[in-house]
């Protein structure tokens, strides 16, 4: 199910993504990312197809991968590399990061084989064909609502280069509303900017983000293909930003942004996307975007957006590409003091509240942290796997 939006942009629903979504509904993945509302009508139908398959070998294999760290964007990233209509063969090769997170190519191939087995046993492709009309309607609705041409032109102008393909994959049985991004090098050697959109966690018909939110999501997920490799060229400089990460580490971990490299990617990208929202939707949209991101702990969004506007966009004769500007951007970030920014906190959950009568214990722990633990923690942050959970949104 594909709708071409322009020469290099399209919206589609892939049988491989739907098949993997069904498998995930049987696993611990569903505990975290399953629908808390009970799911939309399509999810109920898809999960019903997989009911009774809890003992299938693919379930244990999936759990093994999850335990290995194969989470969040990894499963859709795997699925988009397959051709689902001819036995789930590999169309686009597994990249280094995907192989590393799975623990080796052999693990991915074993998983692919198990997925193919369950697909045959439950006649999944007959189910997919039976839902063709619904898929076509979803694809058409999103494609009509997404201004792909304007978004791609903005990305190309801002970052200084253009991908070969801008692909939006709808995932009507993945939740909650939001997306996954990534970069896939196709079998033909083209660079595919990937935007996987999850459904809203609501009962009834499938619903995806619309309007301004849909555009913002595409800019963000496709933007990962620009920002992440640009910052990766200066990994040691990003590691120096640990002091910026520490004040919001707890918030970041709640959102699965588990280390300073992921935080930096997200913070820089969100600042750039705020500028896009102002260009495309006006000042009010810019302010909404800034507020939303700073509420989530990305407290540098407004400052970095204005810094990019003045120093990068105001001096494009010096910077052919965004990657040329990254050293100056990281230099600016390195010299920022978190105490000079208002850091908004998410509400603290009840289980995170410590009884007040333990104040003395907390004080002792704080003293230990300041003398020994802080140094250890900073070192741990620097040693974290930079590839882990990079593309979660």
mmCIF file of C-alpha atoms in Angstrom:
data_model
loop_
_atom_site.group_PDB
_atom_site.id
_atom_site.type_symbol
_atom_site.label_atom_id
_atom_site.label_comp_id
_atom_site.label_asym_id
_atom_site.label_seq_id
_atom_site.Cartn_x
_atom_site.Cartn_y
_atom_site.Cartn_z
ATOM 1 C CA UNK A 1 0.000 0.000 0.000
ATOM 2 C CA UNK A 2 1.887 3.037 -1.274
ATOM 3 C CA UNK A 3 0.950 6.618 -2.070
ATOM 4 C CA UNK A 4 3.607 8.628 -3.884
ATOM 5 C CA UNK A 5 3.521 12.241 -2.697
ATOM 6 C CA UNK A 6 6.218 13.480 -5.045
ATOM 7 C CA UNK A 7 9.223 12.025 -6.821
ATOM 8 C CA UNK A 8 11.148 11.190 -3.643
ATOM 9 C CA UNK A 9 8.480 11.085 -0.902
ATOM 10 C CA UNK A 10 5.816 8.500 -0.163
ATOM 11 C CA UNK A 11 3.485 7.141 2.506
ATOM 12 C CA UNK A 12 3.022 3.391 2.871
ATOM 13 C CA UNK A 13 1.893 0.513 5.052
ATOM 14 C CA UNK A 14 4.184 -2.516 4.943
ATOM 15 C CA UNK A 15 3.111 -6.092 5.626
ATOM 16 C CA UNK A 16 6.425 -6.741 7.377
ATOM 17 C CA UNK A 17 5.761 -3.941 9.895
ATOM 18 C CA UNK A 18 2.241 -5.212 10.568
ATOM 19 C CA UNK A 19 3.520 -8.758 10.987
ATOM 20 C CA UNK A 20 6.163 -7.677 13.480
ATOM 21 C CA UNK A 21 3.559 -5.548 15.282
ATOM 22 C CA UNK A 22 1.432 -8.649 15.729
ATOM 23 C CA UNK A 23 4.370 -10.605 17.111
ATOM 24 C CA UNK A 24 5.190 -7.798 19.553
ATOM 25 C CA UNK A 25 1.616 -7.876 20.874
ATOM 26 C CA UNK A 26 2.438 -11.301 22.359
ATOM 27 C CA UNK A 27 5.503 -10.107 24.265
ATOM 28 C CA UNK A 28 6.637 -7.870 27.115
ATOM 29 C CA UNK A 29 6.886 -5.097 24.501
ATOM 30 C CA UNK A 30 3.113 -4.737 24.896
ATOM 31 C CA UNK A 31 3.482 -4.038 28.615
ATOM 32 C CA UNK A 32 5.274 -0.791 27.805
ATOM 33 C CA UNK A 33 4.123 0.097 24.296
ATOM 34 C CA UNK A 34 0.836 -1.730 24.026
ATOM 35 C CA UNK A 35 -2.415 0.242 24.032
ATOM 36 C CA UNK A 36 -3.592 1.122 27.529
ATOM 37 C CA UNK A 37 -7.026 1.977 26.156
ATOM 38 C CA UNK A 38 -7.567 -1.549 24.839
ATOM 39 C CA UNK A 39 -6.488 -0.587 21.357
ATOM 40 C CA UNK A 40 -8.139 0.580 18.180
ATOM 41 C CA UNK A 41 -10.365 -1.695 16.144
ATOM 42 C CA UNK A 42 -7.539 -2.692 13.841
ATOM 43 C CA UNK A 43 -5.242 -3.646 16.730
ATOM 44 C CA UNK A 44 -8.002 -5.813 18.171
ATOM 45 C CA UNK A 45 -8.306 -7.597 14.850
ATOM 46 C CA UNK A 46 -4.548 -8.024 14.408
ATOM 47 C CA UNK A 47 -3.905 -9.213 17.965
ATOM 48 C CA UNK A 48 -6.858 -11.569 17.636
ATOM 49 C CA UNK A 49 -5.145 -13.201 14.673
ATOM 50 C CA UNK A 50 -2.112 -13.874 16.896
ATOM 51 C CA UNK A 51 -4.104 -15.085 19.905
ATOM 52 C CA UNK A 52 -3.270 -18.627 20.877
ATOM 53 C CA UNK A 53 0.322 -18.249 19.640
ATOM 54 C CA UNK A 54 1.959 -17.442 22.993
ATOM 55 C CA UNK A 55 4.005 -20.654 22.862
ATOM 56 C CA UNK A 56 5.323 -20.098 19.353
ATOM 57 C CA UNK A 57 9.157 -19.991 19.219
ATOM 58 C CA UNK A 58 9.060 -16.450 17.811
ATOM 59 C CA UNK A 59 7.780 -15.157 21.161
ATOM 60 C CA UNK A 60 10.790 -16.397 23.126
ATOM 61 C CA UNK A 61 13.109 -15.213 20.383
ATOM 62 C CA UNK A 62 11.571 -11.755 20.554
ATOM 63 C CA UNK A 63 11.932 -11.698 24.338
ATOM 64 C CA UNK A 64 15.583 -12.658 23.977
ATOM 65 C CA UNK A 65 16.143 -9.734 21.626
ATOM 66 C CA UNK A 66 14.358 -7.337 23.977
ATOM 67 C CA UNK A 67 16.572 -8.512 26.839
ATOM 68 C CA UNK A 68 19.588 -7.945 24.589
ATOM 69 C CA UNK A 69 18.603 -4.281 24.184
ATOM 70 C CA UNK A 70 16.724 -4.590 20.891
ATOM 71 C CA UNK A 71 14.000 -2.107 21.800
ATOM 72 C CA UNK A 72 12.061 0.956 20.703
ATOM 73 C CA UNK A 73 12.976 1.782 17.084
ATOM 74 C CA UNK A 74 14.882 -1.483 16.517
ATOM 75 C CA UNK A 75 11.915 -3.673 15.550
ATOM 76 C CA UNK A 76 10.392 -1.294 12.973
ATOM 77 C CA UNK A 77 13.914 -0.581 11.688
ATOM 78 C CA UNK A 78 14.313 -4.324 11.170
ATOM 79 C CA UNK A 79 10.887 -4.719 9.587
ATOM 80 C CA UNK A 80 11.276 -2.003 6.944
ATOM 81 C CA UNK A 81 14.287 -3.862 5.570
ATOM 82 C CA UNK A 82 12.148 -6.845 4.550
ATOM 83 C CA UNK A 83 10.016 -7.602 1.528
ATOM 84 C CA UNK A 84 6.876 -8.911 3.130
ATOM 85 C CA UNK A 85 5.080 -10.194 0.064
ATOM 86 C CA UNK A 86 7.568 -12.866 -0.993
ATOM 87 C CA UNK A 87 8.527 -14.785 2.093
ATOM 88 C CA UNK A 88 10.070 -11.950 4.120
ATOM 89 C CA UNK A 89 13.401 -11.877 2.361
ATOM 90 C CA UNK A 90 15.902 -9.121 3.162
ATOM 91 C CA UNK A 91 15.580 -6.218 0.744
ATOM 92 C CA UNK A 92 17.825 -3.690 2.485
ATOM 93 C CA UNK A 93 20.859 -4.968 4.375
ATOM 94 C CA UNK A 94 21.070 -4.790 8.159
ATOM 95 C CA UNK A 95 23.320 -1.938 9.246
ATOM 96 C CA UNK A 96 26.025 -2.024 11.903
ATOM 97 C CA UNK A 97 23.900 -0.508 14.653
ATOM 98 C CA UNK A 98 21.027 -2.947 14.107
ATOM 99 C CA UNK A 99 23.372 -5.943 14.093
ATOM 100 C CA UNK A 100 25.103 -4.704 17.251
ATOM 101 C CA UNK A 101 21.858 -4.228 19.135
ATOM 102 C CA UNK A 102 20.659 -7.715 18.185
ATOM 103 C CA UNK A 103 23.931 -9.382 19.155
ATOM 104 C CA UNK A 104 24.879 -10.447 15.639
ATOM 105 C CA UNK A 105 23.546 -11.150 12.162
ATOM 106 C CA UNK A 106 22.741 -14.715 13.169
ATOM 107 C CA UNK A 107 20.304 -13.442 15.796
ATOM 108 C CA UNK A 108 18.499 -11.270 13.258
ATOM 109 C CA UNK A 109 18.294 -14.120 10.781
ATOM 110 C CA UNK A 110 16.941 -16.484 13.424
ATOM 111 C CA UNK A 111 14.305 -13.913 14.301
ATOM 112 C CA UNK A 112 13.417 -13.390 10.649
ATOM 113 C CA UNK A 113 12.972 -17.121 10.185
ATOM 114 C CA UNK A 114 10.708 -17.376 13.223
ATOM 115 C CA UNK A 115 8.619 -14.430 12.000
ATOM 116 C CA UNK A 116 8.221 -16.094 8.609
ATOM 117 C CA UNK A 117 7.142 -19.337 10.299
ATOM 118 C CA UNK A 118 4.360 -17.743 12.330
ATOM 119 C CA UNK A 119 3.207 -15.761 9.291
ATOM 120 C CA UNK A 120 2.683 -19.004 7.410
ATOM 121 C CA UNK A 121 1.008 -20.784 10.314
ATOM 122 C CA UNK A 122 -1.630 -18.094 10.911
ATOM 123 C CA UNK A 123 -2.013 -17.156 7.218
ATOM 124 C CA UNK A 124 -0.974 -13.595 7.940
ATOM 125 C CA UNK A 125 -0.774 -12.487 4.320
ATOM 126 C CA UNK A 126 -4.419 -13.413 3.780
ATOM 127 C CA UNK A 127 -5.238 -11.173 6.736
ATOM 128 C CA UNK A 128 -3.166 -8.372 5.239
ATOM 129 C CA UNK A 129 -4.893 -8.679 1.873
ATOM 130 C CA UNK A 130 -8.256 -8.639 3.621
ATOM 131 C CA UNK A 131 -7.446 -5.276 5.178
ATOM 132 C CA UNK A 132 -6.223 -3.679 1.970
ATOM 133 C CA UNK A 133 -9.107 -1.222 1.743
ATOM 134 C CA UNK A 134 -8.500 0.053 5.285
ATOM 135 C CA UNK A 135 -4.759 0.406 4.623
ATOM 136 C CA UNK A 136 -5.421 2.374 1.454
ATOM 137 C CA UNK A 137 -7.751 4.724 3.293
ATOM 138 C CA UNK A 138 -5.185 5.368 6.051
ATOM 139 C CA UNK A 139 -2.389 5.967 3.565
ATOM 140 C CA UNK A 140 -4.487 8.367 1.493
ATOM 141 C CA UNK A 141 -5.649 10.298 4.560
ATOM 142 C CA UNK A 142 -2.139 10.858 5.917
ATOM 143 C CA UNK A 143 -0.639 11.586 2.497
ATOM 144 C CA UNK A 144 -3.287 14.220 1.798
ATOM 145 C CA UNK A 145 -2.657 15.873 5.168
ATOM 146 C CA UNK A 146 1.157 15.917 5.024
ATOM 147 C CA UNK A 147 2.769 18.768 3.014
ATOM 148 C CA UNK A 148 5.685 16.557 1.978
ATOM 149 C CA UNK A 149 7.089 18.884 -0.655
ATOM 150 C CA UNK A 150 7.332 21.854 1.718
ATOM 151 C CA UNK A 151 8.851 19.723 4.451
ATOM 152 C CA UNK A 152 11.506 18.194 2.205
ATOM 153 C CA UNK A 153 12.413 21.568 0.739
ATOM 154 C CA UNK A 154 12.834 23.020 4.227
ATOM 155 C CA UNK A 155 15.046 20.123 5.326
ATOM 156 C CA UNK A 156 17.188 20.384 2.214
ATOM 157 C CA UNK A 157 17.683 24.134 2.576
ATOM 158 C CA UNK A 158 18.367 24.082 6.302
ATOM 159 C CA UNK A 159 20.726 21.113 6.472
ATOM 160 C CA UNK A 160 22.376 21.723 3.110
ATOM 161 C CA UNK A 161 21.765 18.383 1.409
ATOM 162 C CA UNK A 162 18.932 16.132 0.330
ATOM 163 C CA UNK A 163 18.197 12.457 0.875
ATOM 164 C CA UNK A 164 17.172 10.168 -1.960
ATOM 165 C CA UNK A 165 13.918 8.960 -0.398
ATOM 166 C CA UNK A 166 11.631 10.381 2.301
ATOM 167 C CA UNK A 167 9.484 7.513 3.470
ATOM 168 C CA UNK A 168 6.592 7.617 5.933
ATOM 169 C CA UNK A 169 5.568 4.181 7.185
ATOM 170 C CA UNK A 170 2.272 4.008 9.067
ATOM 171 C CA UNK A 171 2.156 1.588 12.003
ATOM 172 C CA UNK A 172 -1.523 1.396 13.032
ATOM 173 C CA UNK A 173 -0.834 -1.300 15.666
ATOM 174 C CA UNK A 174 2.075 0.477 17.401
ATOM 175 C CA UNK A 175 1.538 2.972 20.211
ATOM 176 C CA UNK A 176 1.452 5.638 21.569
ATOM 177 C CA UNK A 177 1.068 8.498 19.105
ATOM 178 C CA UNK A 178 4.516 9.553 17.920
ATOM 179 C CA UNK A 179 7.217 8.194 15.709
ATOM 180 C CA UNK A 180 10.470 6.422 15.101
ATOM 181 C CA UNK A 181 13.140 7.711 12.754
ATOM 182 C CA UNK A 182 16.221 6.292 11.128
ATOM 183 C CA UNK A 183 18.331 6.056 8.032
ATOM 184 C CA UNK A 184 18.349 3.065 5.706
ATOM 185 C CA UNK A 185 20.779 2.621 2.845
ATOM 186 C CA UNK A 186 18.766 0.804 0.222
ATOM 187 C CA UNK A 187 19.895 -2.107 -1.907
ATOM 188 C CA UNK A 188 20.393 0.428 -4.695
ATOM 189 C CA UNK A 189 22.669 2.541 -2.508
ATOM 190 C CA UNK A 190 20.172 5.350 -1.966
ATOM 191 C CA UNK A 191 19.713 7.100 1.387
ATOM 192 C CA UNK A 192 16.220 6.540 2.781
ATOM 193 C CA UNK A 193 15.034 8.959 5.470
ATOM 194 C CA UNK A 194 12.594 6.969 7.575
ATOM 195 C CA UNK A 195 9.555 8.248 9.480
ATOM 196 C CA UNK A 196 7.516 5.516 11.189
ATOM 197 C CA UNK A 197 4.297 6.928 12.657
ATOM 198 C CA UNK A 198 2.545 5.205 15.538
ATOM 199 C CA UNK A 199 -1.213 5.414 16.131
ATOM 200 C CA UNK A 200 -3.075 7.261 18.848
ATOM 201 C CA UNK A 201 -3.947 5.084 21.839
ATOM 202 C CA UNK A 202 -7.695 5.384 21.410
ATOM 203 C CA UNK A 203 -10.580 3.024 20.857
ATOM 204 C CA UNK A 204 -12.461 2.989 17.579
ATOM 205 C CA UNK A 205 -10.980 3.575 14.116
ATOM 206 C CA UNK A 206 -7.235 4.036 13.678
ATOM 207 C CA UNK A 207 -6.125 7.631 14.166
ATOM 208 C CA UNK A 208 -2.757 9.196 13.405
ATOM 209 C CA UNK A 209 -1.448 12.687 14.209
ATOM 210 C CA UNK A 210 -2.842 15.367 11.934
ATOM 211 C CA UNK A 211 -2.089 18.879 10.728
ATOM 212 C CA UNK A 212 0.694 20.783 12.426
ATOM 213 C CA UNK A 213 1.547 17.827 14.680
ATOM 214 C CA UNK A 214 1.900 15.483 11.708
ATOM 215 C CA UNK A 215 4.263 17.900 9.972
ATOM 216 C CA UNK A 216 6.299 18.392 13.153
ATOM 217 C CA UNK A 217 6.626 14.644 13.552
ATOM 218 C CA UNK A 218 7.909 14.170 9.994
ATOM 219 C CA UNK A 219 10.399 17.021 10.374
ATOM 220 C CA UNK A 220 11.660 15.460 13.582
ATOM 221 C CA UNK A 221 11.971 11.857 12.409
ATOM 222 C CA UNK A 222 13.484 12.710 9.021
ATOM 223 C CA UNK A 223 15.661 15.240 10.829
ATOM 224 C CA UNK A 224 17.402 12.451 12.734
ATOM 225 C CA UNK A 225 18.998 11.402 9.448
ATOM 226 C CA UNK A 226 20.654 14.825 9.311
ATOM 227 C CA UNK A 227 21.432 15.685 12.922
ATOM 228 C CA UNK A 228 22.599 12.361 14.352
ATOM 229 C CA UNK A 229 25.407 11.689 11.848
ATOM 230 C CA UNK A 230 26.463 15.348 11.983
ATOM 231 C CA UNK A 231 26.951 15.205 15.759
ATOM 232 C CA UNK A 232 28.482 11.719 15.594
ATOM 233 C CA UNK A 233 31.468 13.224 13.766
ATOM 234 C CA UNK A 234 32.282 15.077 16.991
ATOM 235 C CA UNK A 235 31.549 12.377 19.543
ATOM 236 C CA UNK A 236 34.226 13.444 22.015
ATOM 237 C CA UNK A 237 32.887 17.012 22.025
ATOM 238 C CA UNK A 238 29.379 15.715 22.654
ATOM 239 C CA UNK A 239 30.735 13.693 25.579
ATOM 240 C CA UNK A 240 31.856 16.973 27.156
ATOM 241 C CA UNK A 241 28.189 18.003 27.420
ATOM 242 C CA UNK A 242 27.519 15.697 30.373
ATOM 243 C CA UNK A 243 26.978 18.708 32.706
ATOM 244 C CA UNK A 244 24.033 19.749 30.508
ATOM 245 C CA UNK A 245 22.565 16.235 30.676
ATOM 246 C CA UNK A 246 22.846 15.732 34.437
ATOM 247 C CA UNK A 247 20.076 18.147 35.561
ATOM 248 C CA UNK A 248 17.481 16.348 33.396
ATOM 249 C CA UNK A 249 18.860 12.817 33.412
ATOM 250 C CA UNK A 250 15.843 11.417 35.250
ATOM 251 C CA UNK A 251 13.405 13.012 32.804
ATOM 252 C CA UNK A 252 15.438 11.804 29.850
ATOM 253 C CA UNK A 253 15.470 8.232 31.094
ATOM 254 C CA UNK A 254 11.687 8.299 31.497
ATOM 255 C CA UNK A 255 11.570 9.112 27.782
ATOM 256 C CA UNK A 256 14.197 6.480 26.862
ATOM 257 C CA UNK A 257 16.922 9.001 26.079
ATOM 258 C CA UNK A 258 19.501 7.220 28.135
ATOM 259 C CA UNK A 259 22.832 8.980 27.610
ATOM 260 C CA UNK A 260 24.423 12.307 26.773
ATOM 261 C CA UNK A 261 24.819 11.497 23.062
ATOM 262 C CA UNK A 262 21.114 10.751 22.632
ATOM 263 C CA UNK A 263 20.189 13.819 24.671
ATOM 264 C CA UNK A 264 22.406 16.043 22.513
ATOM 265 C CA UNK A 265 20.914 14.661 19.287
ATOM 266 C CA UNK A 266 17.409 15.269 20.562
ATOM 267 C CA UNK A 267 18.133 18.722 21.969
ATOM 268 C CA UNK A 268 19.787 20.002 18.805
ATOM 269 C CA UNK A 269 17.134 18.458 16.569
ATOM 270 C CA UNK A 270 14.274 19.924 18.575
ATOM 271 C CA UNK A 271 15.788 23.398 18.338
ATOM 272 C CA UNK A 272 16.093 23.054 14.565
ATOM 273 C CA UNK A 273 12.526 21.788 14.270
ATOM 274 C CA UNK A 274 11.269 24.780 16.248
ATOM 275 C CA UNK A 275 12.693 27.020 13.531
ATOM 276 C CA UNK A 276 10.922 24.903 10.923
ATOM 277 C CA UNK A 277 7.625 25.343 12.715
ATOM 278 C CA UNK A 278 8.104 29.108 12.736
ATOM 279 C CA UNK A 279 8.960 29.172 9.030
ATOM 280 C CA UNK A 280 6.081 26.931 8.011
ATOM 281 C CA UNK A 281 3.350 27.696 10.553
ATOM 282 C CA UNK A 282 4.169 31.046 12.146
ATOM 283 C CA UNK A 283 5.318 32.505 15.453
ATOM 284 C CA UNK A 284 2.556 30.914 17.523
ATOM 285 C CA UNK A 285 3.538 27.447 16.299
ATOM 286 C CA UNK A 286 7.151 28.215 17.176
ATOM 287 C CA UNK A 287 6.201 29.218 20.703
ATOM 288 C CA UNK A 288 4.044 26.094 21.139
ATOM 289 C CA UNK A 289 6.890 23.903 19.964
ATOM 290 C CA UNK A 290 9.385 25.566 22.295
ATOM 291 C CA UNK A 291 7.040 25.225 25.283
ATOM 292 C CA UNK A 292 6.272 21.576 24.548
ATOM 293 C CA UNK A 293 9.931 20.607 24.303
ATOM 294 C CA UNK A 294 11.096 22.580 27.313
ATOM 295 C CA UNK A 295 8.291 21.006 29.335
ATOM 296 C CA UNK A 296 9.806 17.624 28.447
ATOM 297 C CA UNK A 297 13.198 18.646 29.796
ATOM 298 C CA UNK A 298 14.829 19.980 26.620
ATOM 299 C CA UNK A 299 15.508 23.251 28.381
ATOM 300 C CA UNK A 300 17.940 24.610 25.795
ATOM 301 C CA UNK A 301 15.460 24.580 22.902
ATOM 302 C CA UNK A 302 14.745 28.325 22.738
ATOM 303 C CA UNK A 303 18.368 29.325 23.271
ATOM 304 C CA UNK A 304 19.736 26.955 20.643
ATOM 305 C CA UNK A 305 16.999 27.822 18.157
ATOM 306 C CA UNK A 306 17.901 31.514 18.350
ATOM 307 C CA UNK A 307 21.612 30.720 18.250
ATOM 308 C CA UNK A 308 21.087 28.699 15.052
ATOM 309 C CA UNK A 309 18.945 31.454 13.568
ATOM 310 C CA UNK A 310 21.575 34.112 14.172
ATOM 311 C CA UNK A 311 24.877 32.282 13.796
ATOM 312 C CA UNK A 312 24.021 29.552 11.265
ATOM 313 C CA UNK A 313 21.237 30.874 9.086
ATOM 314 C CA UNK A 314 22.636 34.375 9.323
ATOM 315 C CA UNK A 315 26.010 33.213 7.978
ATOM 316 C CA UNK A 316 25.251 30.540 5.403
ATOM 317 C CA UNK A 317 28.056 31.782 3.186
ATOM 318 C CA UNK A 318 30.396 30.322 5.831
ATOM 319 C CA UNK A 319 28.458 27.079 6.326
ATOM 320 C CA UNK A 320 27.560 25.041 3.260
ATOM 321 C CA UNK A 321 25.999 22.317 5.399
ATOM 322 C CA UNK A 322 24.696 22.047 8.935
ATOM 323 C CA UNK A 323 27.523 19.636 9.740
ATOM 324 C CA UNK A 324 29.976 22.482 9.036
ATOM 325 C CA UNK A 325 28.300 24.491 11.792
ATOM 326 C CA UNK A 326 28.260 21.696 14.397
ATOM 327 C CA UNK A 327 31.706 22.490 15.916
ATOM 328 C CA UNK A 328 30.600 26.057 16.652
ATOM 329 C CA UNK A 329 27.273 24.811 17.976
ATOM 330 C CA UNK A 330 28.935 22.330 20.331
ATOM 331 C CA UNK A 331 31.366 25.009 21.480
ATOM 332 C CA UNK A 332 28.402 27.191 22.410
ATOM 333 C CA UNK A 333 26.699 24.333 24.239
ATOM 334 C CA UNK A 334 29.834 23.385 26.148
ATOM 335 C CA UNK A 335 30.019 26.851 27.686
ATOM 336 C CA UNK A 336 26.371 27.024 28.765
ATOM 337 C CA UNK A 337 25.542 26.929 32.468
ATOM 338 C CA UNK A 338 22.408 24.888 33.274
ATOM 339 C CA UNK A 339 21.768 27.053 36.320
ATOM 340 C CA UNK A 340 21.055 29.995 34.029
ATOM 341 C CA UNK A 341 18.064 28.221 32.493
ATOM 342 C CA UNK A 342 14.650 27.507 33.935
ATOM 343 C CA UNK A 343 14.412 23.725 33.884
ATOM 344 C CA UNK A 344 10.822 22.561 33.918
ATOM 345 C CA UNK A 345 10.118 19.251 35.633
ATOM 346 C CA UNK A 346 7.597 16.605 34.732
ATOM 347 C CA UNK A 347 5.254 15.757 37.619
ATOM 348 C CA UNK A 348 6.878 13.324 40.033
ATOM 349 C CA UNK A 349 5.119 9.978 40.170
ATOM 350 C CA UNK A 350 4.016 8.737 43.613
ATOM 351 C CA UNK A 351 6.454 5.853 43.630
ATOM 352 C CA UNK A 352 9.295 8.294 43.067
ATOM 353 C CA UNK A 353 8.548 10.302 46.225
ATOM 354 C CA UNK A 354 10.842 9.565 49.168
ATOM 355 C CA UNK A 355 9.445 9.801 52.700
ATOM 356 C CA UNK A 356 10.626 12.954 54.380
ATOM 357 C CA UNK A 357 11.789 11.167 57.497
ATOM 358 C CA UNK A 358 14.594 9.632 55.463
ATOM 359 C CA UNK A 359 16.194 13.037 55.074
ATOM 360 C CA UNK A 360 19.241 12.099 57.048
ATOM 361 C CA UNK A 361 19.884 9.086 54.843
ATOM 362 C CA UNK A 362 19.485 11.221 51.748
ATOM 363 C CA UNK A 363 21.945 13.754 53.105
ATOM 364 C CA UNK A 364 24.558 11.068 53.688
ATOM 365 C CA UNK A 365 24.015 9.669 50.206
ATOM 366 C CA UNK A 366 24.313 13.163 48.721
ATOM 367 C CA UNK A 367 27.628 13.722 50.446
ATOM 368 C CA UNK A 368 28.913 10.408 49.090
ATOM 369 C CA UNK A 369 27.671 11.343 45.627
ATOM 370 C CA UNK A 370 29.460 14.679 45.670
ATOM 371 C CA UNK A 371 32.747 13.121 46.719
ATOM 372 C CA UNK A 372 32.866 9.789 44.882
ATOM 373 C CA UNK A 373 29.668 8.895 43.051
ATOM 374 C CA UNK A 374 29.534 11.921 40.772
ATOM 375 C CA UNK A 375 32.894 11.119 39.252
ATOM 376 C CA UNK A 376 31.857 7.499 38.730
ATOM 377 C CA UNK A 377 28.502 8.500 37.216
ATOM 378 C CA UNK A 378 30.067 10.864 34.700
ATOM 379 C CA UNK A 379 32.405 8.123 33.594
ATOM 380 C CA UNK A 380 29.483 5.690 33.192
ATOM 381 C CA UNK A 381 27.628 8.202 31.003
ATOM 382 C CA UNK A 382 30.608 8.497 28.711
ATOM 383 C CA UNK A 383 30.922 4.723 28.439
ATOM 384 C CA UNK A 384 27.287 4.114 27.436
ATOM 385 C CA UNK A 385 26.607 2.679 24.008
ATOM 386 C CA UNK A 386 26.083 5.635 21.679
ATOM 387 C CA UNK A 387 23.948 3.515 19.333
ATOM 388 C CA UNK A 388 21.391 2.605 22.007
ATOM 389 C CA UNK A 389 17.893 4.020 21.644
ATOM 390 C CA UNK A 390 18.978 6.791 19.329
ATOM 391 C CA UNK A 391 15.822 7.166 17.300
ATOM 392 C CA UNK A 392 13.029 6.969 19.873
ATOM 393 C CA UNK A 393 10.499 9.777 19.970
#
